Each structure stands twice: as structure tokens, then as C-alpha cells.
PDB file of C-alpha atoms in Angstrom:
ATOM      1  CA  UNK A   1     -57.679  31.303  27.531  1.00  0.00           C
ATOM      2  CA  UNK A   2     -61.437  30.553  28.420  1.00  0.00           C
ATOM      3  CA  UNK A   3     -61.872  28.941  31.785  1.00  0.00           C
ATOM      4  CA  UNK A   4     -63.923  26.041  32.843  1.00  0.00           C
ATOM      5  CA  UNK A   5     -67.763  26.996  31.941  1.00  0.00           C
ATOM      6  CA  UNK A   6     -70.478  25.204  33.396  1.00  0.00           C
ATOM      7  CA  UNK A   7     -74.056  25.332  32.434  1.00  0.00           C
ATOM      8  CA  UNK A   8     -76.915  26.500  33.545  1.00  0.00           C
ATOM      9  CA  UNK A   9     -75.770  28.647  36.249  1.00  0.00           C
ATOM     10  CA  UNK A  10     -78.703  27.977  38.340  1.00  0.00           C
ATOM     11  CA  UNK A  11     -81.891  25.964  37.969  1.00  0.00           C
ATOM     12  CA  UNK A  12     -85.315  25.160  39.696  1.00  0.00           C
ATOM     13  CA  UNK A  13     -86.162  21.565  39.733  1.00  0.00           C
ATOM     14  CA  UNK A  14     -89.285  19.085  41.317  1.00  0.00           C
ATOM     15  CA  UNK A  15     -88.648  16.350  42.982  1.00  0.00           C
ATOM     16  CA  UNK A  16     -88.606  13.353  40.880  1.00  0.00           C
ATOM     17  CA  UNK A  17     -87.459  14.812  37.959  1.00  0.00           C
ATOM     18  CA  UNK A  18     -83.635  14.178  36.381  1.00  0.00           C
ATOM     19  CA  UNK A  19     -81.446  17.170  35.371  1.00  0.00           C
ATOM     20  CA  UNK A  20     -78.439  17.238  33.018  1.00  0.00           C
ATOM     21  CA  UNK A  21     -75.488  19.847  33.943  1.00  0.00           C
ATOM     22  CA  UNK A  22     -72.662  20.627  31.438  1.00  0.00           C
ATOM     23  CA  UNK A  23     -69.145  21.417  31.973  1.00  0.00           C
ATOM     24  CA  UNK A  24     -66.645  22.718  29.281  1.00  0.00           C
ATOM     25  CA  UNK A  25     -63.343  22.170  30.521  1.00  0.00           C
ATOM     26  CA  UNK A  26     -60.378  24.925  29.466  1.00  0.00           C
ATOM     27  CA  UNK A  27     -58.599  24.432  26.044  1.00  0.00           C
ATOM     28  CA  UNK A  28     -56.111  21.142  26.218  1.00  0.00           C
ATOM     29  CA  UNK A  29     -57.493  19.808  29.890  1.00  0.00           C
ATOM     30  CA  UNK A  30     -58.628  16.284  29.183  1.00  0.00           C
ATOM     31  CA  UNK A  31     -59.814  15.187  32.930  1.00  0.00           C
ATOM     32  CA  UNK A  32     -63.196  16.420  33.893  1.00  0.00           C
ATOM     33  CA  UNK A  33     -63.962  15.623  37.904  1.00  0.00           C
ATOM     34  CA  UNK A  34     -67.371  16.566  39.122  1.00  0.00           C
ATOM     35  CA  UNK A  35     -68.145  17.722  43.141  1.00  0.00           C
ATOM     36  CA  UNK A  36     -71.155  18.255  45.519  1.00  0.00           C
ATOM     37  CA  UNK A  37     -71.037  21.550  47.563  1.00  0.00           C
ATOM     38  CA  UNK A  38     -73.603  21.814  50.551  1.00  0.00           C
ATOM     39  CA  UNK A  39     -73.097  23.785  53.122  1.00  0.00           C
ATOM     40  CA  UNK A  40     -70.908  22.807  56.034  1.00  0.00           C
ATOM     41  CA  UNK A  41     -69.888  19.639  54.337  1.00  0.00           C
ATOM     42  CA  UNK A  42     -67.313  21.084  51.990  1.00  0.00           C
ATOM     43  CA  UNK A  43     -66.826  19.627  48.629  1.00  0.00           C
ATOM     44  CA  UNK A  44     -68.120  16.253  47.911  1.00  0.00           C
ATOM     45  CA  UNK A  45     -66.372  13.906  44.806  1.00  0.00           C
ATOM     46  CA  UNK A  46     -68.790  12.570  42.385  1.00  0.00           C
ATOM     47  CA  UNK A  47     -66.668  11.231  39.960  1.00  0.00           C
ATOM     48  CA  UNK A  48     -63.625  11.823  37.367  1.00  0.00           C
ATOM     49  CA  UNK A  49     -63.785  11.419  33.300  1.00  0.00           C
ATOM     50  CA  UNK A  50     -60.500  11.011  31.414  1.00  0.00           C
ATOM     51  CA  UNK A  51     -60.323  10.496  27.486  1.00  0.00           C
ATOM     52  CA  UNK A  52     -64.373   9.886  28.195  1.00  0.00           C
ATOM     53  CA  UNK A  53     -63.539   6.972  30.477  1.00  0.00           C
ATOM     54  CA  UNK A  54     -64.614   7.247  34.254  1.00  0.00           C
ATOM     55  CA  UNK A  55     -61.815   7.026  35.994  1.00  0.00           C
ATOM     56  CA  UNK A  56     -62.571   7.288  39.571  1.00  0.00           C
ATOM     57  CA  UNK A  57     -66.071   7.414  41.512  1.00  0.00           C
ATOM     58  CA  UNK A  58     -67.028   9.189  44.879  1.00  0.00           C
ATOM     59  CA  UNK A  59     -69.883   7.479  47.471  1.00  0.00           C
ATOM     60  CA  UNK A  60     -72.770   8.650  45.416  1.00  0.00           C
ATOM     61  CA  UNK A  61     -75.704   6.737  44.565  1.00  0.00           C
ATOM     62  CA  UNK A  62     -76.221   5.195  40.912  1.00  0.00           C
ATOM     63  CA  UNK A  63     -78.946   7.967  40.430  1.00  0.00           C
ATOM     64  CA  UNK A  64     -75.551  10.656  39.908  1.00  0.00           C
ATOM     65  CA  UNK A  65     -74.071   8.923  36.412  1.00  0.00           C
ATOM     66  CA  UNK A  66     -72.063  11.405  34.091  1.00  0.00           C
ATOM     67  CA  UNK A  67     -70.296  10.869  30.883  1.00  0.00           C
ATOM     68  CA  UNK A  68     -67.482  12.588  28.504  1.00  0.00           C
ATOM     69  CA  UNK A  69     -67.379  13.366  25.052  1.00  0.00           C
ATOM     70  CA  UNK A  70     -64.175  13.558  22.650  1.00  0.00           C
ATOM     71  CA  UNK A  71     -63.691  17.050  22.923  1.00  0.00           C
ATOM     72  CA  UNK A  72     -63.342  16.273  26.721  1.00  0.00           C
ATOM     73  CA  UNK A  73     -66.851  18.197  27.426  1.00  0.00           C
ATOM     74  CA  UNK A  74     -68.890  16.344  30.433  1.00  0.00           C
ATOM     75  CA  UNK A  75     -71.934  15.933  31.140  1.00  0.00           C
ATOM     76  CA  UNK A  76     -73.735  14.912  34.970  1.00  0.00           C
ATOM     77  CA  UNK A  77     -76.930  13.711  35.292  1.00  0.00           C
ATOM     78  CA  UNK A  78     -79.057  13.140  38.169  1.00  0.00           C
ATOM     79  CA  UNK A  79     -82.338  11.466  38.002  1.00  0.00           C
ATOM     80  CA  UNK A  80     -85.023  10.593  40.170  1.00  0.00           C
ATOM     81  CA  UNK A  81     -84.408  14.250  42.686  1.00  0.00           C
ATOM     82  CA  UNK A  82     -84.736  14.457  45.857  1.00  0.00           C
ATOM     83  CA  UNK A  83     -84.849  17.914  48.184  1.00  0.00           C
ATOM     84  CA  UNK A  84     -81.705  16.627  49.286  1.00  0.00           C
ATOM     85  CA  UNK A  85     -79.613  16.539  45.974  1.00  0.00           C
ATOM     86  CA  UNK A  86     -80.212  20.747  46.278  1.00  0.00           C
ATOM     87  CA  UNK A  87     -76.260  21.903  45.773  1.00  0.00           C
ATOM     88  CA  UNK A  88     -73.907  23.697  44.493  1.00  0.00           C
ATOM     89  CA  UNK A  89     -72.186  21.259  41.414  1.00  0.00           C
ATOM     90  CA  UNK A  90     -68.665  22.140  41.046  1.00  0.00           C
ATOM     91  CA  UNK A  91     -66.911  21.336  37.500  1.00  0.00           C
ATOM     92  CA  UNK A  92     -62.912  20.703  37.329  1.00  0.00           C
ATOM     93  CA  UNK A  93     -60.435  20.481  34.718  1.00  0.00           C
ATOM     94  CA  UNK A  94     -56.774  19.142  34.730  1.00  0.00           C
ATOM     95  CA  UNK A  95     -54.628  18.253  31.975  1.00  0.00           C
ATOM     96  CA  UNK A  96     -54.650  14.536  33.317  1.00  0.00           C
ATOM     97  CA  UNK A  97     -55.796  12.461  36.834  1.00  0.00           C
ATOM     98  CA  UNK A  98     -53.183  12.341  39.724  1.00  0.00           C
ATOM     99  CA  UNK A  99     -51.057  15.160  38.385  1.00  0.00           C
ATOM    100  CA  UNK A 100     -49.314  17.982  40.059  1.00  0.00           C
ATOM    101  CA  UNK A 101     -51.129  20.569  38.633  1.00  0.00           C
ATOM    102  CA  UNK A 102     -53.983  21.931  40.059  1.00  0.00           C
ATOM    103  CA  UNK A 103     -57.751  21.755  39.293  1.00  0.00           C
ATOM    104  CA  UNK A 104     -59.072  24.347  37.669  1.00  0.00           C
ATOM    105  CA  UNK A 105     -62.987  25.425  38.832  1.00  0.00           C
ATOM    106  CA  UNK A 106     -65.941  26.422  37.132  1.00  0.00           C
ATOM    107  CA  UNK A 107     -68.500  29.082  38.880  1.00  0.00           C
ATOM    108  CA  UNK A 108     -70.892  26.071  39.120  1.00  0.00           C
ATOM    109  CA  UNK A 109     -74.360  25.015  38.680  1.00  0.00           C
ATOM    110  CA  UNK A 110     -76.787  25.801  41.796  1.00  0.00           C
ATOM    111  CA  UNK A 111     -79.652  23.165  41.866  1.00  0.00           C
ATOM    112  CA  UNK A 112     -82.776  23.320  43.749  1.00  0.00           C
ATOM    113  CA  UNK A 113     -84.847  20.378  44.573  1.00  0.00           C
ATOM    114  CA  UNK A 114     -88.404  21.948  45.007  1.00  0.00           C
TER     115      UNK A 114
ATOM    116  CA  UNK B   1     -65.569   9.667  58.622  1.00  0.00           C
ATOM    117  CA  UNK B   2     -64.102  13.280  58.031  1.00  0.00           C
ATOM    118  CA  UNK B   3     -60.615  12.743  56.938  1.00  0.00           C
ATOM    119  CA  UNK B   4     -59.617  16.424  56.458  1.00  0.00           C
ATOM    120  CA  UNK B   5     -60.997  18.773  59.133  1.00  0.00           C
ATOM    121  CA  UNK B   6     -61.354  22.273  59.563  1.00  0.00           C
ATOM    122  CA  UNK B   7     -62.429  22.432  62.696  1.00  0.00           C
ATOM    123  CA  UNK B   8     -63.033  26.691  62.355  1.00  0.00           C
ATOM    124  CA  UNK B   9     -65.876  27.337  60.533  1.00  0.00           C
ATOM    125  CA  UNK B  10     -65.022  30.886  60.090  1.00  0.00           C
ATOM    126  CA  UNK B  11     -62.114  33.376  61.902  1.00  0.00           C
ATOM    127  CA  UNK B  12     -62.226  37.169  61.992  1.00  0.00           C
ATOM    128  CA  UNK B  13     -58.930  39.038  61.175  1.00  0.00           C
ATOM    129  CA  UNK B  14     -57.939  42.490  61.646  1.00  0.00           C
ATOM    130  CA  UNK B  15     -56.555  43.682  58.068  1.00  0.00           C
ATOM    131  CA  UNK B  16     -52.376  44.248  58.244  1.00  0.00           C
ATOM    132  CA  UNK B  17     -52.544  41.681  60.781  1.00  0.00           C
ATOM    133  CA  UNK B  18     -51.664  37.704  60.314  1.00  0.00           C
ATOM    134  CA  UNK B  19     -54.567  34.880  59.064  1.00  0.00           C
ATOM    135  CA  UNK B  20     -53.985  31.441  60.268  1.00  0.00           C
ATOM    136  CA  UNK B  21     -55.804  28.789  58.912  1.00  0.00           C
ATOM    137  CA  UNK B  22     -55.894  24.857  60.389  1.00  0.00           C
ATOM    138  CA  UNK B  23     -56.568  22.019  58.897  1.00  0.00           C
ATOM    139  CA  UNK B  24     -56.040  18.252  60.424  1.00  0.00           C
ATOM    140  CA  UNK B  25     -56.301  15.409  58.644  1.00  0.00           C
ATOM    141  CA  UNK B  26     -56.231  11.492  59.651  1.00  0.00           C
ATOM    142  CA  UNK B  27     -54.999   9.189  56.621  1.00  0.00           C
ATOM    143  CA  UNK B  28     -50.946   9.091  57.381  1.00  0.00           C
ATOM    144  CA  UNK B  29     -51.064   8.327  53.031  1.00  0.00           C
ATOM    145  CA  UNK B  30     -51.600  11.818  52.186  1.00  0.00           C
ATOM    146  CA  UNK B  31     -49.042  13.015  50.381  1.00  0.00           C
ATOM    147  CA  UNK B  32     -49.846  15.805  48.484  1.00  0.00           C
ATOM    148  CA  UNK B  33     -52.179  18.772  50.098  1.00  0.00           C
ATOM    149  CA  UNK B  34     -53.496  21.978  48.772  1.00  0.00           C
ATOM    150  CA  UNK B  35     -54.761  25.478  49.464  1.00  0.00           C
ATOM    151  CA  UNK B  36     -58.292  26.928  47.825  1.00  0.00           C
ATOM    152  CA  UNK B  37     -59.854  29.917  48.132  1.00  0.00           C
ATOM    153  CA  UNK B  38     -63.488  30.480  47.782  1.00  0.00           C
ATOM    154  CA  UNK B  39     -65.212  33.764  46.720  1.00  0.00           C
ATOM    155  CA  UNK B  40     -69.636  33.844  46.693  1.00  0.00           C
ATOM    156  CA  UNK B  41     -70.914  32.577  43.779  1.00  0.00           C
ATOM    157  CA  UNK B  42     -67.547  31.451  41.902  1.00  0.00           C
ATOM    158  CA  UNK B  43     -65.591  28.162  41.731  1.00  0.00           C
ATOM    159  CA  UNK B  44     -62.662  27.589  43.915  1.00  0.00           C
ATOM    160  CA  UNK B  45     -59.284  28.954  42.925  1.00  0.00           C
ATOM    161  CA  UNK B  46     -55.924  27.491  43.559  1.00  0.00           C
ATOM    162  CA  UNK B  47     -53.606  29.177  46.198  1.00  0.00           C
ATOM    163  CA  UNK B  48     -51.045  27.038  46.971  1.00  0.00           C
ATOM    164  CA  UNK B  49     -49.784  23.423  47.635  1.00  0.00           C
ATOM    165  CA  UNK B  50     -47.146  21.382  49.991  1.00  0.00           C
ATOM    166  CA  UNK B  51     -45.823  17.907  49.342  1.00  0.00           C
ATOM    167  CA  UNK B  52     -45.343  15.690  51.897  1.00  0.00           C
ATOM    168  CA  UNK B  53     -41.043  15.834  51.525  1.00  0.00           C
ATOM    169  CA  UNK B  54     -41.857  19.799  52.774  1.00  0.00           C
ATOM    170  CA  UNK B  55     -42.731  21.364  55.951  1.00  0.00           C
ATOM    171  CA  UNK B  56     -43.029  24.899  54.499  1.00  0.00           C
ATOM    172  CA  UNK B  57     -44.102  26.288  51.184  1.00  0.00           C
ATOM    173  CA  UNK B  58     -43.983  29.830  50.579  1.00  0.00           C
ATOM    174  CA  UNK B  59     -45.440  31.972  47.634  1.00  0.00           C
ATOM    175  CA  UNK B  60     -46.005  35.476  48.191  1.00  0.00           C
ATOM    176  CA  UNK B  61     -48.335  36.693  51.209  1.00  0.00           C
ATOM    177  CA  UNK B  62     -49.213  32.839  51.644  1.00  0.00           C
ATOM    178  CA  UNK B  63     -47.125  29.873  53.360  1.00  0.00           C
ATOM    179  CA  UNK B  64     -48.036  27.073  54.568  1.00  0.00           C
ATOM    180  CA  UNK B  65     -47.071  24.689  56.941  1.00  0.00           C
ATOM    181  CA  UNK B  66     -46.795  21.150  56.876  1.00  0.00           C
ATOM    182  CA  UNK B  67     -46.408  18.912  60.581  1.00  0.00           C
ATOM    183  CA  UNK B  68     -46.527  15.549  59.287  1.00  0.00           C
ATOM    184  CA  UNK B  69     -46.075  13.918  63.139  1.00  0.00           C
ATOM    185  CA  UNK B  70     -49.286  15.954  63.773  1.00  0.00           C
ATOM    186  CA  UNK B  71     -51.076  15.645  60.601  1.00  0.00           C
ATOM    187  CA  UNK B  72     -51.547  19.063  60.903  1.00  0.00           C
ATOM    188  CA  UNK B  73     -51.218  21.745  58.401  1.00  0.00           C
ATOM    189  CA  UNK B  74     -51.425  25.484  58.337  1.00  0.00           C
ATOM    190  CA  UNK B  75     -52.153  28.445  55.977  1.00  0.00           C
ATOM    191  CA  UNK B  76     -50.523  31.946  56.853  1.00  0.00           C
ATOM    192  CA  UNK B  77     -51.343  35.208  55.057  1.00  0.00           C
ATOM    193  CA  UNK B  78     -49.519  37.976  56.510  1.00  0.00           C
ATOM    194  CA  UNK B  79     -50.480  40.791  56.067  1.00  0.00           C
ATOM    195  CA  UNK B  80     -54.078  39.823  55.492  1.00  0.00           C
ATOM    196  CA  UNK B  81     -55.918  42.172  52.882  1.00  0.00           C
ATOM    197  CA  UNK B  82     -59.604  43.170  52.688  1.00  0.00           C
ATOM    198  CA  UNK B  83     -59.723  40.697  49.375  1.00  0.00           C
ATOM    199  CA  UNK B  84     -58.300  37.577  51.205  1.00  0.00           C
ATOM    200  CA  UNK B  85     -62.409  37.724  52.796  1.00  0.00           C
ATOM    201  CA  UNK B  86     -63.336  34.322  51.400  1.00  0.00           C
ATOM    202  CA  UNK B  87     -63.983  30.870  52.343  1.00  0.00           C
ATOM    203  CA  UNK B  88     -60.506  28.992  52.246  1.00  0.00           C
ATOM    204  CA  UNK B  89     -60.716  24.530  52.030  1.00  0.00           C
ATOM    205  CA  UNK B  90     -57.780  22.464  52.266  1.00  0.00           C
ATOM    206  CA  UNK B  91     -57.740  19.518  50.702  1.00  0.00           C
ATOM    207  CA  UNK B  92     -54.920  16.291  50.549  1.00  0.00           C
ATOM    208  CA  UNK B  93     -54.365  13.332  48.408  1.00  0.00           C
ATOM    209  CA  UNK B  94     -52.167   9.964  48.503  1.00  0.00           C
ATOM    210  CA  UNK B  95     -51.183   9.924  45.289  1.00  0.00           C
ATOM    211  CA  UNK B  96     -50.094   6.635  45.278  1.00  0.00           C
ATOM    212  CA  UNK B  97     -54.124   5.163  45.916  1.00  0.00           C
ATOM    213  CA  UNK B  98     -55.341   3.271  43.174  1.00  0.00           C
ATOM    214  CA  UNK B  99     -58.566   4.884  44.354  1.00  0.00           C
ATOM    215  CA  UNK B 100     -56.619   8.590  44.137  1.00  0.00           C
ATOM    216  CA  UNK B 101     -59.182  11.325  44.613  1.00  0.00           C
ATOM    217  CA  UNK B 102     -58.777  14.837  46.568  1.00  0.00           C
ATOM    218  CA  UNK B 103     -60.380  14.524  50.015  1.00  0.00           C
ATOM    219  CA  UNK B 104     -61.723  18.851  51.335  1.00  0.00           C
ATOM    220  CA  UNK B 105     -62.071  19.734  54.180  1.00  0.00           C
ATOM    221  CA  UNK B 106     -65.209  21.618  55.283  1.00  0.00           C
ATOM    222  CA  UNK B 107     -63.805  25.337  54.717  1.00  0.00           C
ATOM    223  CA  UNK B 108     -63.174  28.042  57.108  1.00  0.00           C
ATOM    224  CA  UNK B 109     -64.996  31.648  56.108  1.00  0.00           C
ATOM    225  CA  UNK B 110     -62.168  34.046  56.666  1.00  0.00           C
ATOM    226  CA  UNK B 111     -63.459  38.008  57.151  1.00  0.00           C
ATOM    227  CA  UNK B 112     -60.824  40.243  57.187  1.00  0.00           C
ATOM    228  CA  UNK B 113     -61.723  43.280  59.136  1.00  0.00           C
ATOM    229  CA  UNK B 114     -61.065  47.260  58.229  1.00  0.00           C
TER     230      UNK B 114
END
């Protein structure tokens, strides 16, 4: 069984461009949740897609929006960069919000703001 | 306002010898909290998870502990291994919120010495 995949693994951007990050989630999981890693501040919620509804939204500004398609793929986008949106964006799948089961992690996309 | 905390940012273990990881948290609704571990350059992976109606969940090399009264939790890995060297976030969840979304802690960056 394929796990989560996220794409591009790592990518070089200017400030005051927008960047689009995918996320595959495994076979059968239908909730997609996004997260900001920096360093020292652990991981950050962005938001959470479910049947490609957003479900839930972290204390991000309206320049983070994502979206989810009906094979439960996602999608983040973050316009307008600044040096401090430089990360590491964290993907997760679960069959469905609030369950027991645990999120499953892709390897992530590493942005930098130049 | 950090409502998990890991107050270590890392902790050096002799291998053979016992890990002990902390992690304190401040919202008396948690209810659910989990163990992940971190390796360079890849997603989080599961380890293990406590509901609130425990105070001790053991699976393996790994239990944790649950003091509710302290809002204090702890992950033991006895013995600890050379491959347990990884960065290790707790994270909790009231799973009753309308607004239900897993709060991390910072991470502690566990080095397991030879």
C-alpha cells in the first residue's frame, strides 16, 4: 500500500510569488490535514479537507487556502511569500476527522522563501 | 499560548539504558494524546497513543504514561536502541471540540548514545 506522497520534495521560491504543494493521501483515506514545521515551534495546523470540504482551519492567514479533489488528493497554496512562510509542509491522511486512528505522514515539501 | 510543551529540546541516552520523554499540557479537555517519532527528512510516524480513561499504555519497548491531575504525560523506551535517535512530539486532542484539531508539542531530539 503506497503511503502519503507529497510533491515537490523541495522548492526555491521569491518572495512575492504563490506556490502550489500536492498531497496524495494513501488508498481509501478521505481526510487530508495540512501542517507548518519550523524549527522549535513543532507542527503548526493549517487546515483539514474531508469529502473536499474544509473541515477545520488552524490560525493562518487567508494567503494559506487549500482545496480537495474527489479522489481525496489536496492541494495548498500559498500566495503572496514571505521569508517567513520558509517550512517544512507536512501532508496527513486518515480515513475520516476525529477518529481513533492515527495520521498517517508524508516526507513533506521543504519551501524556501528567497 | 503553548498548550502542549516539551520543555526538553533534546536528551542524550546511553543505548540499553531507559529514554524518558515529558510532555505537559494545559487544556484539562484533552482527551486523547499521542506519541510521534521523527526521523531527518521524513514525515512523522505513529508510535503510540493513551486515552484519557488510561494512565498507562504499553506496546512493545514503548509505554507511556498518563497523570491527568498533573497534565503530565510521559514516553518510556527501555531499552533505548541506536534507531530510537529521532525527534519524538507529543501531541493531544479533546475530541469532543467542535473546533477538534491535534495540538504538538515542540519535539524533543532524542540521541541515543553507543
Amino acid at each position: 500500500k503506497a503511503g502519503v506522497t507529497q510533491t515537490p520534495r523541495y522548492l526555491i521560491k521569491t518572495r512575492g510569488q504563490q506556490v502550489t504543494l500536492s498531497c496524495s493521501p494513501i488508498s481509501g483515506h478521505r481526510s487530508v490535514s495540512w501542517y507548518q514545521q519550523t524549527p522549535g515551534q513543532g507542527l503548526q495546523f493549517l487546515f483539514e479537507y474531508f469529502s473536499e470540504t474544509q473541515r477545520n482551519k488552524g490560525n493562518f492567514p487567508g494567503r494559506f487556502s487549500g482545496r480537495q479533489f474527489s479522489n481525496s488528493r489536496s492541494e495548498m497554496n500559498v500566495s503572496t511569500l514571505e521569508l517567513g512562510d520558509s517550512a517544512l509542509y507536512l501532508c496527513a491522511s486518515s480515513f475520516r476527522p476525529r477518529s481513533n486512528s492515527p495520521l498517517h505522514f508524508g516526507n513533506g515539501t521543504r519551501l524556501t522563501v528567497t | 499560548d503553548q498548550q502542549v510543551k516539551q520543555n526538553s529540546p533534546s536528551l542524550s541516552v546511553q543505548e540499553g539504558r531507559i529514554s524518558i520523554l515529558n510532555c505537559d499540557y494545559t487544556n484539562s479537555m484533552f482527551d486523547y494524546f499521542l506519541w510521534y517519532k521523527k526521523y531527518p527528512a521524513e514525515g512523522p510516524t505513529f508510535l503510540i497513543s493513551i486515552s484519557s480513561i488510561k494512565d498507562k499504555n504499553e506496546d512493545g519497548r514503548f509505554t507511556v504514561f498518563l497523570n491527568k491531575s498533573a497534565k503530565h504525560l510521559s514516553l518510556h523506551i527501555v531499552p533505548s536502541q541506536p534507531g530510537d535517535s529521532a525527534v519524538y512530539f507529543c501531541a493531544a486532542s479533546a475530541r469532543g471540540d467542535s473546533n477538534y484539531q491535534l495540538i504538538w508539542g515542540a519535539g524533543t531530539k532524542l540521541i541515543i548514545k553507543p
